[in-house]
mmCIF file of C-alpha atoms in Angstrom:
data_model
loop_
_atom_site.group_PDB
_atom_site.id
_atom_site.type_symbol
_atom_site.label_atom_id
_atom_site.label_comp_id
_atom_site.label_asym_id
_atom_site.label_seq_id
_atom_site.Cartn_x
_atom_site.Cartn_y
_atom_site.Cartn_z
ATOM 1 C CA MET A 1 0.493 27.832 -0.502
ATOM 2 C CA VAL A 2 1.259 24.766 -2.798
ATOM 3 C CA HIS A 3 -1.679 24.168 -5.092
ATOM 4 C CA VAL A 4 -0.922 19.789 -5.101
ATOM 5 C CA LEU A 5 -2.281 18.396 -8.516
ATOM 6 C CA SER A 6 -1.868 14.779 -8.067
ATOM 7 C CA SER A 7 0.663 12.843 -5.778
ATOM 8 C CA ARG A 8 2.415 9.410 -5.961
ATOM 9 C CA ILE A 9 5.096 7.642 -3.964
ATOM 10 C CA LEU A 10 7.773 6.304 -5.727
ATOM 11 C CA LEU A 11 9.251 2.864 -4.512
ATOM 12 C CA ARG A 12 13.056 1.574 -6.013
ATOM 13 C CA PRO A 13 12.321 -2.265 -6.596
ATOM 14 C CA THR A 14 15.814 -4.341 -5.751
ATOM 15 C CA ASP A 15 13.420 -6.938 -8.341
ATOM 16 C CA PRO A 16 11.544 -4.813 -10.568
ATOM 17 C CA GLU A 17 9.554 -7.704 -11.720
ATOM 18 C CA ARG A 18 8.531 -9.222 -7.664
ATOM 19 C CA SER A 19 7.850 -5.909 -7.170
ATOM 20 C CA ARG A 20 5.185 -5.969 -10.170
ATOM 21 C CA ALA A 21 3.965 -9.421 -9.100
ATOM 22 C CA PHE A 22 3.150 -8.122 -5.764
ATOM 23 C CA TYR A 23 1.755 -5.020 -6.004
ATOM 24 C CA GLY A 24 0.116 -6.132 -9.242
ATOM 25 C CA GLU A 25 -1.213 -9.332 -8.168
ATOM 26 C CA GLN A 26 -1.143 -9.862 -5.227
ATOM 27 C CA LEU A 27 -2.142 -7.204 -3.865
ATOM 28 C CA GLY A 28 -4.166 -6.467 -6.705
ATOM 29 C CA LEU A 29 -3.559 -2.778 -7.148
ATOM 30 C CA SER A 30 -4.600 -1.707 -11.240
ATOM 31 C CA VAL A 31 -1.891 0.034 -13.120
ATOM 32 C CA TYR A 32 -2.667 4.088 -14.173
ATOM 33 C CA ARG A 33 0.138 3.999 -16.555
ATOM 34 C CA GLU A 34 3.138 1.980 -17.886
ATOM 35 C CA PHE A 35 6.109 4.117 -19.458
ATOM 36 C CA GLY A 36 9.568 2.655 -20.294
ATOM 37 C CA THR A 37 10.800 -0.800 -22.325
ATOM 38 C CA GLY A 38 12.657 -3.712 -20.289
ATOM 39 C CA PRO A 39 12.435 -5.268 -16.528
ATOM 40 C CA GLU A 40 13.139 -1.438 -15.517
ATOM 41 C CA ARG A 41 10.058 0.218 -17.273
ATOM 42 C CA GLY A 42 7.647 1.682 -15.343
ATOM 43 C CA THR A 43 4.863 0.890 -13.877
ATOM 44 C CA VAL A 44 1.933 3.249 -12.181
ATOM 45 C CA TYR A 45 -0.468 2.077 -9.776
ATOM 46 C CA PHE A 46 -3.611 3.953 -8.338
ATOM 47 C CA LEU A 47 -3.448 4.525 -4.747
ATOM 48 C CA GLY A 48 -6.906 5.787 -3.549
ATOM 49 C CA GLY A 49 -6.355 9.250 -3.372
ATOM 50 C CA GLY A 50 -2.364 8.842 -4.763
ATOM 51 C CA PHE A 51 -0.678 6.900 -6.793
ATOM 52 C CA LEU A 52 2.591 4.113 -5.984
ATOM 53 C CA GLU A 53 5.551 4.022 -8.927
ATOM 54 C CA LEU A 54 7.473 1.140 -9.170
ATOM 55 C CA SER A 55 10.712 2.577 -11.619
ATOM 56 C CA GLY A 56 14.730 1.782 -11.863
ATOM 57 C CA ARG A 57 16.611 -0.546 -9.664
ATOM 58 C CA SER A 58 17.915 -0.246 -6.700
ATOM 59 C CA ASP A 59 21.006 -1.822 -5.348
ATOM 60 C CA GLY A 60 20.030 -2.561 -1.399
ATOM 61 C CA PRO A 61 17.057 -2.293 0.638
ATOM 62 C CA PRO A 62 14.570 0.519 0.893
ATOM 63 C CA SER A 63 15.305 3.484 3.578
ATOM 64 C CA PRO A 64 13.760 1.357 7.314
ATOM 65 C CA THR A 65 11.597 4.262 7.905
ATOM 66 C CA ALA A 66 9.770 4.115 4.508
ATOM 67 C CA ARG A 67 5.918 2.904 5.172
ATOM 68 C CA LEU A 68 2.257 2.758 2.541
ATOM 69 C CA TRP A 69 -0.235 3.521 4.647
ATOM 70 C CA LEU A 70 -3.312 1.893 2.632
ATOM 71 C CA GLN A 71 -7.053 2.392 4.462
ATOM 72 C CA VAL A 72 -9.161 -0.575 2.941
ATOM 73 C CA GLU A 73 -13.145 -0.840 3.172
ATOM 74 C CA ASP A 74 -12.534 -3.647 5.617
ATOM 75 C CA VAL A 75 -9.419 -5.257 6.560
ATOM 76 C CA SER A 76 -10.941 -9.054 7.289
ATOM 77 C CA ALA A 77 -12.179 -9.749 3.973
ATOM 78 C CA ALA A 78 -8.942 -8.080 2.698
ATOM 79 C CA TYR A 79 -6.996 -10.426 4.872
ATOM 80 C CA GLU A 80 -8.596 -14.137 3.789
ATOM 81 C CA GLU A 81 -8.618 -12.620 0.334
ATOM 82 C CA LEU A 82 -4.498 -11.796 0.649
ATOM 83 C CA ARG A 83 -4.151 -14.509 2.413
ATOM 84 C CA ALA A 84 -6.005 -17.079 -0.450
ATOM 85 C CA ARG A 85 -3.191 -15.532 -2.828
ATOM 86 C CA GLY A 86 -0.242 -16.691 -1.092
ATOM 87 C CA VAL A 87 0.104 -12.851 0.421
ATOM 88 C CA GLU A 88 2.440 -13.399 3.546
ATOM 89 C CA ILE A 89 0.583 -11.663 6.606
ATOM 90 C CA VAL A 90 3.754 -9.732 9.412
ATOM 91 C CA ARG A 91 0.523 -8.905 11.051
ATOM 92 C CA PRO A 92 -3.407 -10.285 11.035
ATOM 93 C CA PRO A 93 -5.946 -7.626 12.005
ATOM 94 C CA VAL A 94 -5.670 -6.213 14.802
ATOM 95 C CA ARG A 95 -8.365 -3.263 16.881
ATOM 96 C CA GLU A 96 -5.084 -0.583 17.820
ATOM 97 C CA PRO A 97 -5.901 1.455 21.083
ATOM 98 C CA TRP A 98 -6.687 4.652 18.802
ATOM 99 C CA GLY A 99 -9.248 2.396 17.058
ATOM 100 C CA LEU A 100 -8.038 2.124 14.102
ATOM 101 C CA VAL A 101 -8.032 -2.130 12.992
ATOM 102 C CA GLU A 102 -4.788 -2.295 11.376
ATOM 103 C CA MET A 103 -3.494 -5.751 9.221
ATOM 104 C CA TRP A 104 0.408 -4.919 8.452
ATOM 105 C CA LEU A 105 2.260 -7.608 5.267
ATOM 106 C CA ALA A 106 5.815 -6.826 3.796
ATOM 107 C CA ASP A 107 5.960 -5.897 -0.187
ATOM 108 C CA PRO A 108 9.201 -8.567 -1.120
ATOM 109 C CA ASP A 109 11.782 -5.610 -0.520
ATOM 110 C CA GLY A 110 10.789 -5.465 2.961
ATOM 111 C CA THR A 111 8.504 -2.039 2.622
ATOM 112 C CA PRO A 112 5.641 -2.443 5.621
ATOM 113 C CA VAL A 113 2.418 -2.264 4.087
ATOM 114 C CA VAL A 114 -0.061 -1.543 6.449
ATOM 115 C CA LEU A 115 -3.857 -2.032 5.217
ATOM 116 C CA VAL A 116 -6.035 0.284 7.625
ATOM 117 C CA GLU A 117 -10.142 0.053 7.978
ATOM 118 C CA VAL A 118 -11.579 3.377 10.290
ATOM 119 C CA PRO A 119 -13.782 1.873 12.072
ATOM 120 C CA ALA A 120 -17.744 3.396 11.253
ATOM 121 C CA ASP A 121 -17.500 4.566 15.112
ATOM 122 C CA HIS A 122 -14.567 6.175 14.903
ATOM 123 C CA PRO A 123 -14.237 9.793 15.339
ATOM 124 C CA LEU A 124 -12.313 9.923 11.392
ATOM 125 C CA ARG A 125 -15.160 9.235 10.001
ATOM 126 C CA TYR A 126 -17.775 11.569 11.918
ATOM 127 C CA ARG A 127 -16.751 14.354 14.597
ATOM 128 C CA PRO A 128 -19.942 16.741 16.131
ATOM 129 C CA GLY A 129 -19.854 19.645 16.001
ATOM 130 C CA ILE A 130 -17.425 19.996 13.127
#
């Protein structure tokens, strides 16, 4: 079995400065570490139990299959805060048929970012008998 000690998602943005402004200033992610110099330097952000690394530069758009799924405590509060910061919301918070509350936005390169709230009554929080 593989014993994973840490994990991170790697993104190669088309405009690193614009992406750092989005993730660091607009979303308000905290910086874990930075490395290198210049506009293509690497920045690693905390993502709860993992990390998001922006490093290098891509010549084209990201894969349409890449997504970021970020669990937050209160999606409605995040919605109000992000709107106030000028973040374009693709879809406001909606309680999905599977019981999670989801809000969608996109980073500057179009990578979908889903903010998810797990309500107190959802089975992901508590399953009787387990």
